[in-house]
Short mmCIF file of C-alpha atoms and ligand atoms in Angstrom, two decimals:
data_model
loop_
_atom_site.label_atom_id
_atom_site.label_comp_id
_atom_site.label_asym_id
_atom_site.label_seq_id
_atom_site.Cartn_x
_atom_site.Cartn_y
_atom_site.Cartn_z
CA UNK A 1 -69.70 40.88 39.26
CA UNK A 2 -70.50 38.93 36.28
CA UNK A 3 -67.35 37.56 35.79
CA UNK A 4 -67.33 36.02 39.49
CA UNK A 5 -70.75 34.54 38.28
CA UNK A 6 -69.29 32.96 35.09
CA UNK A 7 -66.54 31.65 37.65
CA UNK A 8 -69.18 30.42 39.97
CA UNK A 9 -71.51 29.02 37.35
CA UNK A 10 -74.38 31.59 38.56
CA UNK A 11 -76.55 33.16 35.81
CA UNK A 12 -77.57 36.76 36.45
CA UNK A 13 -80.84 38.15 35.54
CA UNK A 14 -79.03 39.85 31.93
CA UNK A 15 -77.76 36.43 31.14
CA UNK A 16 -81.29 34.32 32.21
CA UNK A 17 -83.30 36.50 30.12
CA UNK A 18 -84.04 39.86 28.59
CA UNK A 19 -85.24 42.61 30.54
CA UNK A 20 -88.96 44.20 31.02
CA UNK A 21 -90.38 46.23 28.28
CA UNK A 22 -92.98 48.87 29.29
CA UNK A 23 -95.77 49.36 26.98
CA UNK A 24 -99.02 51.43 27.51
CA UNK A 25 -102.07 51.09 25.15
CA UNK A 26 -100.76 47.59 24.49
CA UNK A 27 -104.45 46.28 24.21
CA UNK A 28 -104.88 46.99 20.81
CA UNK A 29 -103.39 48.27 17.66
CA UNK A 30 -99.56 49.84 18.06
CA UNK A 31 -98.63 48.37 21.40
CA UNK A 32 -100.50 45.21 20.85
CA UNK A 33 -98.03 44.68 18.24
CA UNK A 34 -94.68 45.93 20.01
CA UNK A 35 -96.11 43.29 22.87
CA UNK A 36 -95.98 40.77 20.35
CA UNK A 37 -93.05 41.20 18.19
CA UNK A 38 -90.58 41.93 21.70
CA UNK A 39 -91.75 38.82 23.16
CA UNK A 40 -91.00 37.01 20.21
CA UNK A 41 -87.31 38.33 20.51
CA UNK A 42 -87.28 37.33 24.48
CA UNK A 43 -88.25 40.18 26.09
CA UNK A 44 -90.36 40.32 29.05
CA UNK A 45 -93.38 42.27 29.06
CA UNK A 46 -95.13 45.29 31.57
CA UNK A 47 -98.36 45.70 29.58
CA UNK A 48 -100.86 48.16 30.06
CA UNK A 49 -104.35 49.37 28.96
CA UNK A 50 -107.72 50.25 30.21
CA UNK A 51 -109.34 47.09 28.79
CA UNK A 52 -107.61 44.31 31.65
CA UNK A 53 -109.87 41.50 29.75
CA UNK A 54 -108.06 42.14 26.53
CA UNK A 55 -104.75 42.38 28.67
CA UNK A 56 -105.50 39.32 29.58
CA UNK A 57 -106.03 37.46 27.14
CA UNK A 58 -102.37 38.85 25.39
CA UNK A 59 -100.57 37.62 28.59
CA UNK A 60 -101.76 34.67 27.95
CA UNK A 61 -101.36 34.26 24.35
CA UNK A 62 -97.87 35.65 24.53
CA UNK A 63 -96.58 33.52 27.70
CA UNK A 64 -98.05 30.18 25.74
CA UNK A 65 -96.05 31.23 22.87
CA UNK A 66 -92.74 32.82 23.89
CA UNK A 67 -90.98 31.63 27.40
CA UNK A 68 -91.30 35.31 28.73
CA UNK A 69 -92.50 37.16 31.84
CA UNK A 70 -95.64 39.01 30.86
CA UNK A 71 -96.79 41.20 33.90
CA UNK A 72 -100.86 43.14 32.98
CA UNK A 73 -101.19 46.35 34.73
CA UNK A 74 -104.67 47.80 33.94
CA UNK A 75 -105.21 51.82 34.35
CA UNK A 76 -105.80 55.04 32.79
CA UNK A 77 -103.11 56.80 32.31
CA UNK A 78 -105.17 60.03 32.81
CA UNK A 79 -105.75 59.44 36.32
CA UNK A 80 -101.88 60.20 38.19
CA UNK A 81 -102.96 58.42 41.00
CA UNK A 82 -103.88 55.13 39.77
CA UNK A 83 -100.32 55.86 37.13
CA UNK A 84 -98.54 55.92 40.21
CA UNK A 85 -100.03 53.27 42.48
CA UNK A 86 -100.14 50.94 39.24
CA UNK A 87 -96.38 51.37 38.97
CA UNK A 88 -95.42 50.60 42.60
CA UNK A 89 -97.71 48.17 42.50
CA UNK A 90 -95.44 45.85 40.18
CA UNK A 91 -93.18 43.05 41.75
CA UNK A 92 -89.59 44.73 42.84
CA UNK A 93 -87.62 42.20 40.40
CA UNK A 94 -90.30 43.79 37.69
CA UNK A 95 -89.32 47.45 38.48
CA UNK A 96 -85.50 46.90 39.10
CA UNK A 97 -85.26 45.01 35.44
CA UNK A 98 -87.61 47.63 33.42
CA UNK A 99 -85.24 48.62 30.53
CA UNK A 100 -87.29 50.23 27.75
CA UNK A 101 -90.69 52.44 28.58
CA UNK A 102 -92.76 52.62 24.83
CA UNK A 103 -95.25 55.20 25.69
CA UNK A 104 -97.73 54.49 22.83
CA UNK A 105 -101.52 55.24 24.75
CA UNK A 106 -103.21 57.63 22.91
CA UNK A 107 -105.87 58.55 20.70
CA UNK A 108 -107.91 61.20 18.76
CA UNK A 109 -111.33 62.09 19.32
CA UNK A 110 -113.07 63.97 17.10
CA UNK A 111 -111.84 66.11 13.37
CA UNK A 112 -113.66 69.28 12.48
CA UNK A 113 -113.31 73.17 13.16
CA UNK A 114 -111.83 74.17 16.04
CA UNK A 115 -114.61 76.54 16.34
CA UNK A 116 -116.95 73.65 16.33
CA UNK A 117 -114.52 71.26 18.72
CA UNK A 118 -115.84 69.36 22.19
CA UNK A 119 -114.22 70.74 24.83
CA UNK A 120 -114.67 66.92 26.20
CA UNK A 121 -112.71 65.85 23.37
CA UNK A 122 -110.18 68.27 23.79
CA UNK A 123 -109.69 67.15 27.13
CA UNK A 124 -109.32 63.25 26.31
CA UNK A 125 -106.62 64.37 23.44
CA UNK A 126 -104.48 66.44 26.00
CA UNK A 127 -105.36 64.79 28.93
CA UNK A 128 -103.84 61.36 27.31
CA UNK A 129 -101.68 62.14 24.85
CA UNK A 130 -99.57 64.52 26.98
CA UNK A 131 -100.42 64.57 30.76
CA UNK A 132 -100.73 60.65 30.79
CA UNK A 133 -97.70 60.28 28.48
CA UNK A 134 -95.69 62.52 31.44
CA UNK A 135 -97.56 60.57 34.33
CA UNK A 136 -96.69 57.68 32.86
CA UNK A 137 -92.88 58.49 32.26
CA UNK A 138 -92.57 60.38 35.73
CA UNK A 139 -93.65 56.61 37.48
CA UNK A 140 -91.55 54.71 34.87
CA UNK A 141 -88.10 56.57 33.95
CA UNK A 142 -86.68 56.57 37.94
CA UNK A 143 -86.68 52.43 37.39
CA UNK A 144 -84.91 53.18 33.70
CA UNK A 145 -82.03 55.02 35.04
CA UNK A 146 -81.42 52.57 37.41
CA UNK A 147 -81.42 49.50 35.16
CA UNK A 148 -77.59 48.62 34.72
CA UNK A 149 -78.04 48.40 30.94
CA UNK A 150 -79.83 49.28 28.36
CA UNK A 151 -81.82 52.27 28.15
CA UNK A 152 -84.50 53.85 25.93
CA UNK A 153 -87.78 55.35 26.00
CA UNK A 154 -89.68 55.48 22.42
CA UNK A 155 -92.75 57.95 22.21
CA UNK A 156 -94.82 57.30 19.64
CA UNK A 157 -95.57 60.60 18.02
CA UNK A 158 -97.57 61.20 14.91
CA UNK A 159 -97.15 63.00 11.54
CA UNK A 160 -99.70 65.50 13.33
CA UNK A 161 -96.71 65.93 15.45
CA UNK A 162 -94.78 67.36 12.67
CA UNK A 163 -97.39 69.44 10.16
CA UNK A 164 -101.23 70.65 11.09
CA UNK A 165 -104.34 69.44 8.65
CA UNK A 166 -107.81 70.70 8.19
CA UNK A 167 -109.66 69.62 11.58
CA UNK A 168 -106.94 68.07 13.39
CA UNK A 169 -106.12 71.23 15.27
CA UNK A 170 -105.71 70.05 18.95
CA UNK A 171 -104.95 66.35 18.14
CA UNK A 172 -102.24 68.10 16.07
CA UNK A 173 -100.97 70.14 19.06
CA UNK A 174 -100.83 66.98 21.40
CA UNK A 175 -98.38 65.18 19.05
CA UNK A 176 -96.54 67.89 18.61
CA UNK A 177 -95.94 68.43 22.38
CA UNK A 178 -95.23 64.93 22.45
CA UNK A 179 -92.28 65.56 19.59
CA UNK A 180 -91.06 68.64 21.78
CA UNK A 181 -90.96 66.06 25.07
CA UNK A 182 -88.98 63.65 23.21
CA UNK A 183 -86.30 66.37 22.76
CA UNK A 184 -86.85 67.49 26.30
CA UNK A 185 -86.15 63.95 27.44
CA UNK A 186 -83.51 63.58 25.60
CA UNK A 187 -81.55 66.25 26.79
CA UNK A 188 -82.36 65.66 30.41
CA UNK A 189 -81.70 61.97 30.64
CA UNK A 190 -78.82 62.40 28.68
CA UNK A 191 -76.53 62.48 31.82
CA UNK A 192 -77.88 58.54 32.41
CA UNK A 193 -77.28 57.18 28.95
CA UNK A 194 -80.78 56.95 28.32
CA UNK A 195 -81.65 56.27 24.76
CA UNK A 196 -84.91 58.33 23.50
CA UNK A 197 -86.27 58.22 20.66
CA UNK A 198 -89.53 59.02 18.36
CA UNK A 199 -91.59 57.29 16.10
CA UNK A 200 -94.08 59.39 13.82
CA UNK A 201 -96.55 57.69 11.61
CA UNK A 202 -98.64 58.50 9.36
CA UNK A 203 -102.22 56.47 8.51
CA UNK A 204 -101.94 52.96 9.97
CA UNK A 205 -104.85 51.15 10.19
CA UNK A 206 -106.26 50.08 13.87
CA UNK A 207 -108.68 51.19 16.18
CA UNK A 208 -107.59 54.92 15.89
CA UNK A 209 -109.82 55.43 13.70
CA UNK A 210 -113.14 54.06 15.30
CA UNK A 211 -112.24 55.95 18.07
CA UNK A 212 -111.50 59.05 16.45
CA UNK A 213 -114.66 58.78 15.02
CA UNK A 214 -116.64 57.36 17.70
CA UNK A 215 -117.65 54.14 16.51
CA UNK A 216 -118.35 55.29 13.11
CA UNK A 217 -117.72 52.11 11.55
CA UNK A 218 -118.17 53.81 7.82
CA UNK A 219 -116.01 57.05 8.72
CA UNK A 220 -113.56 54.65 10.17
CA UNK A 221 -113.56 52.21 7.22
CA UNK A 222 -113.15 55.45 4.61
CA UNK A 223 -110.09 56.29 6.21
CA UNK A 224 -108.37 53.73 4.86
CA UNK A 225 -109.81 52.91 1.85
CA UNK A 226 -108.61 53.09 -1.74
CA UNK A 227 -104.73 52.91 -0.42
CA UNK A 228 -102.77 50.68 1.43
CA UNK A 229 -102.21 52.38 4.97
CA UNK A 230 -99.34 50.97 7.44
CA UNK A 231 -100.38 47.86 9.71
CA UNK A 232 -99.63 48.24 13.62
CA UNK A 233 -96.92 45.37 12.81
CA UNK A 234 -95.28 48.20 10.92
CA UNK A 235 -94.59 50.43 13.77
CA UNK A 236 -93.94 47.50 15.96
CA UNK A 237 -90.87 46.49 13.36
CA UNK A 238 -89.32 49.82 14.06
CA UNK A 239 -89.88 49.92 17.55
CA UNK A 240 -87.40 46.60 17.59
CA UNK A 241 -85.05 48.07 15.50
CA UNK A 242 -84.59 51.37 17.37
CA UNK A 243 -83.79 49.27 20.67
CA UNK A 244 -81.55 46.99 18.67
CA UNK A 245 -79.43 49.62 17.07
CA UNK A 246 -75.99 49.64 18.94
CA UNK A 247 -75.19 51.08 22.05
CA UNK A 248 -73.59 54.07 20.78
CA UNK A 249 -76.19 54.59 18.38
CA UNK A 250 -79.72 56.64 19.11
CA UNK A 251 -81.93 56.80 16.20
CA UNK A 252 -83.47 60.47 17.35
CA UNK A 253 -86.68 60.27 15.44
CA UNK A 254 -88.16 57.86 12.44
CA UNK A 255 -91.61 59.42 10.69
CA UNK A 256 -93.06 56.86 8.49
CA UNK A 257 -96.16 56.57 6.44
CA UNK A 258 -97.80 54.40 3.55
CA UNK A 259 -95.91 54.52 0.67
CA UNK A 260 -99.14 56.56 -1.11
CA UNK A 261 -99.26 58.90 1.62
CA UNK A 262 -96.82 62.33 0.96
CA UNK A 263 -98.25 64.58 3.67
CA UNK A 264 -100.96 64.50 6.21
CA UNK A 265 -103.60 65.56 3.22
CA UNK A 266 -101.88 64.07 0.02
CA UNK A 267 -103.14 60.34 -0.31
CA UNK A 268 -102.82 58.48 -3.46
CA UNK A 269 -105.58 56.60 -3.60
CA UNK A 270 -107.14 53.73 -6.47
P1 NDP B 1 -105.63 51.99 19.05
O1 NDP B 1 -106.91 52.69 19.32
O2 NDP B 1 -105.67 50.72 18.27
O3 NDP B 1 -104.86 51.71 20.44
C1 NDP B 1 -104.75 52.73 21.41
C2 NDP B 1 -104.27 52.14 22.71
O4 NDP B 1 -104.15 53.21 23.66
C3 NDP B 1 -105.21 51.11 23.28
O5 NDP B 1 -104.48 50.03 23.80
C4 NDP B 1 -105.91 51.86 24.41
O6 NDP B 1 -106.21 50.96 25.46
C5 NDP B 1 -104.81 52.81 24.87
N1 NDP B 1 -105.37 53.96 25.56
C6 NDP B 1 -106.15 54.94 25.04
N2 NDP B 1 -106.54 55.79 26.00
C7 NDP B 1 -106.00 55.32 27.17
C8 NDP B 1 -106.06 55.75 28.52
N3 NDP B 1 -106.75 56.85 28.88
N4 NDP B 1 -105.41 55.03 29.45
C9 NDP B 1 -104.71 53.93 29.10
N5 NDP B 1 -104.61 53.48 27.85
C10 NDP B 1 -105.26 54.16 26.89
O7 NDP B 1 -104.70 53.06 18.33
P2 NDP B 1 -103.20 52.99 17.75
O8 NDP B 1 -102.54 51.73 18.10
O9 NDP B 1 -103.28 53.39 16.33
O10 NDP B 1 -102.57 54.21 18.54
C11 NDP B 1 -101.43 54.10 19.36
C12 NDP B 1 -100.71 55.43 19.37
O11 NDP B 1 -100.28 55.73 18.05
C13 NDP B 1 -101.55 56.62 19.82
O12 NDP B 1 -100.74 57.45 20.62
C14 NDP B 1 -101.91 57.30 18.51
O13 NDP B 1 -102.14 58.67 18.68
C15 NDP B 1 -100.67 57.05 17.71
N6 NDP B 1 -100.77 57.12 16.26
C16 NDP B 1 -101.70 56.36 15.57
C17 NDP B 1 -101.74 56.43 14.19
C18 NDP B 1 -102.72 55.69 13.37
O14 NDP B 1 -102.97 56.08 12.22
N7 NDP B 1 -103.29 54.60 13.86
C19 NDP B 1 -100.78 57.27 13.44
C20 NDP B 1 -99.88 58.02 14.28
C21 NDP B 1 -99.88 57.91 15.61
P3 NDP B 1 -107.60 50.93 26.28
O15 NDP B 1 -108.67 51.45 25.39
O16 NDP B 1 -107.73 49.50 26.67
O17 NDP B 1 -107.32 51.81 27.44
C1 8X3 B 2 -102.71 59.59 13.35
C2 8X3 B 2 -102.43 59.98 11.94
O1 8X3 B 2 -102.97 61.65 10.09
O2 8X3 B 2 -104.84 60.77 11.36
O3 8X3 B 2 -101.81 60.18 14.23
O4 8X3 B 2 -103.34 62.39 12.32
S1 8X3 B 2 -103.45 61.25 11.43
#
C-alpha cells in the first residue's frame, strides 16, 4: 500500500504526520510535560484531565507552537462511564491513529497510619490509580492493537510501587498494583506487538504534593526542600525515549529518582 502511494504521489497518514499520543492527567505536572515535549517531536496529542480550562489552554499553547493535532477530552477517569463515552466520543481518524496510551492520572491523598487513614482517601488512591488506570486502558488499548505501527503503553508507576514507607501504606499498594498490571499487560498484549513499559519515580516536584497534602502549601513546600527533587520535564524525557527506542527493543521498566534520593526514606538533604 505505501509503495503504490509513493508511486501515486499520495501521502498516507504515517508519512503526513506522527500518530496520536494518549495522555491522562495531562493538565498538570507529569503529563503536562509528556504533552509538551511529544508535540515538540510531531506527535499529535489526545489529552485528558478533569480541569477542561487548563486543557484548554495547553491545546492551545501547544497547536500555536508545534503544527500538531491536539484533541482535549475532559473526564474522570474514576467514573467508567464517562471513560468510555469520552473515548468513543473522539473523531474516528483520532481513534484509528492512537499509537501510544501514557496512563499517568493519579495522585495520593493523605500519609499517616493506616490505622488513622480516610476511608475517602483510600478510595480516591484505588479508585484512580488502579480502577481508572484499567478503565482507561480497557477504552484505549482495542484502538492500540489496531494501529498498523507502533505500539506502547507507558504506566507511570512510582517508587511506592516498588518498596513501602512509613504512612504511605495504600498509596504504596496502588503503585504497586499498577507495577503488577504493567507485567500483566505485557504478557497479554504480547501476541499484538504491543510495547509496555513502566516508569517509577521517585520525588519530583508538581502538584502531587499539594494534593497529597490537601492544599497544605507548607507540607507541600517541605517535601521538597533542602534537595533537588526531579522536575515533571524529567519524566517527560524518558517517556520520549522509551517510545523512541527501536522496534525490537522494549525498555520493561525505568525507576528514577533525584540524585540525593537512595530509597523512599533516605534523602540527602543541605
Ligand atoms: P499532578 O498532581 O501534578 O498531576 C496529576 C494529574 O492527574 C493531573 O493532570 C490531574 O488532572 C490528573 N488526575 C488526577 N485525578 C484524576 C481523575 N480522577 N481523573 C482524571 N484525571 C485525574 O501530579 P504528578 O504529575 O506528579 O503525577 C502524575 C502521576 O505520577 C501520578 O500517577 C502520580 O502518582 C505519579 N507519581 C508522581 C510522583 C511525584 O513525586 N510527583 C512520583 C511518582 C509517581 P485533573 O486534576 O485536572 O483531573
Ligand atoms: C510519589 C513518590 O515517594 O511520595 O509517587 O511516594 S512518593
Amino acid at each position: 500500500m505505501e509503495a503504490v502511494s509513493k508511486i501515486l504521489g499520495i501521502q498516507t497518514f504515517k508519512e503526513m504526520k506522527k500518530p496520536f499520543v494518549y495522555i491522562t492527567g495531562a493538565s498538570a505536572g507529569f503529563g503536562k510535560a509528556c504533552a509538551e515535549i511529544f508535540a515538540k517531536e510531531g506527535y499529535s496529542l489526545v489529552i485528558t484531565g478533569r480541569r477542561n480550562e487548563r486543557l484548554a489552554e495547553l491545546a492551545e499553547s501547544i497547536k500555536a507552537d508545534h503544527n500538531v493535532e491536539v484533541v482535549t477530552s475532559c473526564y474522570d477517569v474514576r467514573n467508567e462511564s464517562e471513560v468510555k463515552e469520552a473515548v468513543a466520543a473522539l473523531p474516528d481518524d483520532v481513534k484509528s491513529n492512537i499509537s501510544i496510551l501514557i496512563n499517568n492520572a493519579g495522585l495520593a491523598v493523605g500519609r499517616g497510619p493506616i490505622d488513622e487513614g480516610l476511608t475517602d482517601d483510600w478510595d480516591r488512591m484505588i479508585d484512580t490509580n488502579v480502577k481508572g488506570l484499567l478503565y482507561v486502558s480497557k477504552a484505549v488499548i482495542p484502538f492500540i492493537k489496531a494501529f498498523d505501527g507502533h505500539r506502547q503503553i507507558i504506566n507511570i508507576g512510582s517508587l511506592a510501587g516498588k518498596e513501602v514507607y512509613p504512612g504511605g501504606n495504600v498509596y504504596c499498594a496502588s503503585k504497586h498494583a499498577v507495577d503488577a498490571l504493567t507485567k500483566g499487560m505485557r504478557l497479554d498484549l504480547l501476541p499484538y506487538n504491543v510495547k509496555v513499559s513502566q516508569i517509577a519515580p521517585g520525588m519530583a516536584e508538581t502538584e502531587f504534593s499539594m494534593v497529597r497534602f490537601k492544599g497544605n502549601q507548607d507540607k507541600a513546600d517541605a517535601a521538597y526542600e533542602g534537595y533537588d527533587p526531579l522536575l515533571a520535564e524529567d519524566i517527560a524525557e524518558i517517556a520520549l525515549f522509551l517510545v523512541t527506542r527501536p522496534a525490537h527493543v522494549n525498555i520493561n521498566d525505568i525507576v528514577i529518582t533525584p540524585t540525593a534520593q537512595a530509597n523512599s526514606v533516605t534523602i540527602k538533604k543541605n
